[in-house]
mmCIF file of C-alpha atoms in Angstrom:
data_model
loop_
_atom_site.group_PDB
_atom_site.id
_atom_site.type_symbol
_atom_site.label_atom_id
_atom_site.label_comp_id
_atom_site.label_asym_id
_atom_site.label_seq_id
_atom_site.Cartn_x
_atom_site.Cartn_y
_atom_site.Cartn_z
ATOM 1 C CA MET A 166 6.806 -2.660 -13.380
ATOM 2 C CA ALA A 167 5.645 -6.041 -14.648
ATOM 3 C CA LEU A 168 2.482 -5.795 -17.540
ATOM 4 C CA ILE A 169 0.831 -9.018 -17.217
ATOM 5 C CA SER A 170 1.006 -10.881 -13.418
ATOM 6 C CA THR A 171 -0.267 -13.818 -12.040
ATOM 7 C CA GLY A 172 -2.298 -14.319 -9.051
ATOM 8 C CA SER A 173 -4.883 -12.688 -7.119
ATOM 9 C CA TYR A 174 -2.486 -10.636 -4.872
ATOM 10 C CA LEU A 175 0.488 -8.149 -5.045
ATOM 11 C CA LYS A 176 3.747 -9.715 -5.830
ATOM 12 C CA ALA A 177 7.680 -7.527 -5.311
ATOM 13 C CA ASP A 178 7.960 -7.859 -9.184
ATOM 14 C CA GLN A 179 5.114 -5.678 -9.775
ATOM 15 C CA LEU A 180 7.088 -2.685 -7.956
ATOM 16 C CA THR A 181 10.270 -1.020 -7.955
ATOM 17 C CA GLU A 182 12.872 -0.346 -5.619
ATOM 18 C CA ASP A 183 11.628 3.787 -5.478
ATOM 19 C CA GLY A 184 8.436 2.390 -5.300
ATOM 20 C CA GLU A 185 4.267 4.465 -5.108
ATOM 21 C CA ILE A 186 2.467 6.417 -3.337
ATOM 22 C CA ARG A 187 -1.040 4.510 -2.881
ATOM 23 C CA ARG A 188 -4.098 5.443 -0.928
ATOM 24 C CA VAL A 189 -5.333 3.227 1.027
ATOM 25 C CA VAL A 190 -9.273 2.232 -0.083
ATOM 26 C CA SER A 191 -9.574 -0.566 3.170
ATOM 27 C CA CYS A 192 -7.891 -2.867 5.115
ATOM 28 C CA SER A 193 -9.990 -5.953 6.496
ATOM 29 C CA GLN A 194 -9.460 -9.779 7.209
ATOM 30 C CA GLN A 195 -9.956 -12.537 4.745
ATOM 31 C CA PRO A 196 -9.413 -15.844 4.738
ATOM 32 C CA ILE A 197 -6.541 -16.871 2.675
ATOM 33 C CA LYS A 198 -5.337 -20.675 1.839
ATOM 34 C CA ASP A 199 -1.626 -21.570 3.088
ATOM 35 C CA SER A 200 0.545 -23.888 0.499
ATOM 36 C CA ALA A 201 -0.717 -26.649 1.804
ATOM 37 C CA GLY A 202 -4.363 -25.583 1.455
ATOM 38 C CA LYS A 203 -5.459 -25.061 5.266
ATOM 39 C CA GLU A 204 -7.733 -21.353 5.396
ATOM 40 C CA GLU A 205 -6.617 -18.852 7.950
ATOM 41 C CA LEU A 206 -7.278 -15.331 8.265
ATOM 42 C CA ARG A 207 -4.661 -12.975 7.433
ATOM 43 C CA TRP A 208 -4.844 -8.998 7.158
ATOM 44 C CA ILE A 209 -5.643 -7.577 3.055
ATOM 45 C CA LEU A 210 -4.679 -4.090 2.139
ATOM 46 C CA CYS A 211 -6.397 -2.894 -0.697
ATOM 47 C CA LEU A 212 -4.652 0.388 -2.532
ATOM 48 C CA ASP A 213 -5.812 2.572 -4.910
ATOM 49 C CA GLY A 214 -4.362 3.111 -8.432
ATOM 50 C CA GLY A 215 -5.232 -0.088 -9.722
ATOM 51 C CA LEU A 216 -2.847 -2.566 -7.213
ATOM 52 C CA LYS A 217 -3.897 -6.036 -6.839
ATOM 53 C CA PRO A 218 -4.053 -6.228 -2.342
ATOM 54 C CA LEU A 219 -1.242 -7.128 -0.778
ATOM 55 C CA ILE A 220 -1.201 -9.533 2.238
ATOM 56 C CA LEU A 221 0.077 -8.069 5.068
ATOM 57 C CA ASN A 222 2.830 -9.984 6.871
ATOM 58 C CA ALA A 223 3.854 -9.089 10.410
ATOM 59 C CA THR A 224 6.655 -6.595 9.096
ATOM 60 C CA ASN A 225 4.055 -4.558 6.983
ATOM 61 C CA ILE A 226 1.482 -4.804 9.560
ATOM 62 C CA LYS A 227 3.758 -3.005 12.147
ATOM 63 C CA THR A 228 5.120 -0.743 9.363
ATOM 64 C CA ALA A 229 1.248 0.567 8.332
ATOM 65 C CA VAL A 230 0.757 1.126 11.992
ATOM 66 C CA ALA A 231 3.272 3.304 12.569
ATOM 67 C CA CYS A 232 2.999 5.107 9.673
ATOM 68 C CA LEU A 233 -0.834 5.484 9.131
ATOM 69 C CA GLY A 234 -1.541 6.669 13.071
ATOM 70 C CA GLY A 235 -2.147 3.378 15.262
ATOM 71 C CA ALA A 236 -3.858 0.313 15.070
ATOM 72 C CA GLU A 237 -7.665 1.114 14.235
ATOM 73 C CA THR A 238 -7.701 -0.308 10.543
ATOM 74 C CA ASP A 239 -10.947 1.942 9.271
ATOM 75 C CA ASP A 240 -8.594 4.861 10.318
ATOM 76 C CA TRP A 241 -6.260 4.166 7.364
ATOM 77 C CA VAL A 242 -8.630 4.617 4.918
ATOM 78 C CA GLY A 243 -7.764 7.762 3.074
ATOM 79 C CA GLN A 244 -3.943 7.985 4.135
ATOM 80 C CA ASP A 245 -0.949 7.665 1.608
ATOM 81 C CA ILE A 246 1.586 4.912 2.008
ATOM 82 C CA VAL A 247 4.424 3.964 -0.154
ATOM 83 C CA VAL A 248 4.621 0.634 -1.255
ATOM 84 C CA TYR A 249 7.890 -0.636 -2.587
ATOM 85 C CA GLN A 250 9.897 -3.593 -3.874
ATOM 86 C CA ASP A 251 12.287 -4.533 -1.174
ATOM 87 C CA PRO A 252 15.188 -7.647 -3.087
ATOM 88 C CA ASN A 253 17.253 -7.593 0.212
ATOM 89 C CA ILE A 254 13.866 -9.997 2.146
ATOM 90 C CA SER A 255 14.907 -13.356 2.732
ATOM 91 C CA TYR A 256 12.050 -16.443 3.381
ATOM 92 C CA GLY A 257 12.773 -19.664 4.221
ATOM 93 C CA GLY A 258 16.937 -18.786 4.437
ATOM 94 C CA VAL A 259 17.053 -17.423 0.664
ATOM 95 C CA VAL A 260 17.137 -13.961 -0.526
ATOM 96 C CA THR A 261 13.951 -14.000 -2.311
ATOM 97 C CA GLY A 262 12.747 -9.591 -2.309
ATOM 98 C CA GLY A 263 9.430 -8.820 -1.135
ATOM 99 C CA VAL A 264 6.910 -5.945 -0.988
ATOM 100 C CA ARG A 265 7.550 -3.788 1.829
ATOM 101 C CA LEU A 266 5.199 -0.251 2.928
ATOM 102 C CA ARG A 267 7.014 2.798 4.064
ATOM 103 C CA GLY A 268 5.870 6.454 5.319
ATOM 104 C CA VAL A 269 5.648 8.785 2.571
ATOM 105 C CA PRO A 270 7.967 11.828 2.612
ATOM 106 C CA ALA A 271 7.090 15.493 4.097
ATOM 107 C CA LYS A 272 8.074 16.456 0.732
ATOM 108 C CA ALA A 273 6.191 14.165 -1.377
ATOM 109 C CA LYS A 274 3.085 15.064 0.941
ATOM 110 C CA ALA A 275 2.881 18.303 0.417
ATOM 111 C CA ARG A 276 3.080 18.254 -3.607
ATOM 112 C CA ARG A 277 0.015 15.407 -3.392
ATOM 113 C CA ASN A 278 -2.080 18.206 -1.042
ATOM 114 C CA THR A 279 -0.978 20.608 -3.033
ATOM 115 C CA LYS A 280 -2.258 18.730 -6.209
ATOM 116 C CA ALA A 281 -5.545 17.641 -4.487
ATOM 117 C CA GLU A 282 -6.059 20.836 -3.572
ATOM 118 C CA ASP A 283 -5.653 22.549 -6.704
ATOM 119 C CA ALA A 284 -7.722 19.750 -8.557
ATOM 120 C CA ARG A 285 -10.418 21.048 -6.392
ATOM 121 C CA LEU A 286 -10.286 24.616 -7.059
ATOM 122 C CA ASP A 287 -13.971 25.547 -8.899
ATOM 123 C CA ALA A 288 -14.128 29.231 -11.458
ATOM 124 C CA ASP A 289 -15.944 30.511 -8.390
ATOM 125 C CA ASP A 290 -12.943 30.634 -6.475
ATOM 126 C CA ILE A 291 -10.931 32.377 -8.625
ATOM 127 C CA PRO A 292 -11.000 35.944 -7.253
ATOM 128 C CA PHE A 293 -11.343 37.826 -10.251
#
């Protein structure tokens, strides 16, 4: 993962192809300036772990809807998703790579839930 990155939003070079499981913090529409300086409303996905916000494109919106249980973005908060670098994405006819989302595999989801439950154990919960 890149240690230094310019810009306000998540870029592919900040990720690996294996990806990282991240929890959704928020998703909202915000005005973003395009390359011509014109503002347009875009969906911005904020994830935990110090990652920069991700500007969602149509493909990543469809993936998020499928993986996070629907189009109501308020329901995404607190859910996990994998964010990764896909080197095969093309833009303008040129392969540039980019950021993609995918669902968390069942095994990883079970491990993460077990760790979260273990962290919530209190000394009073121990049965001896």
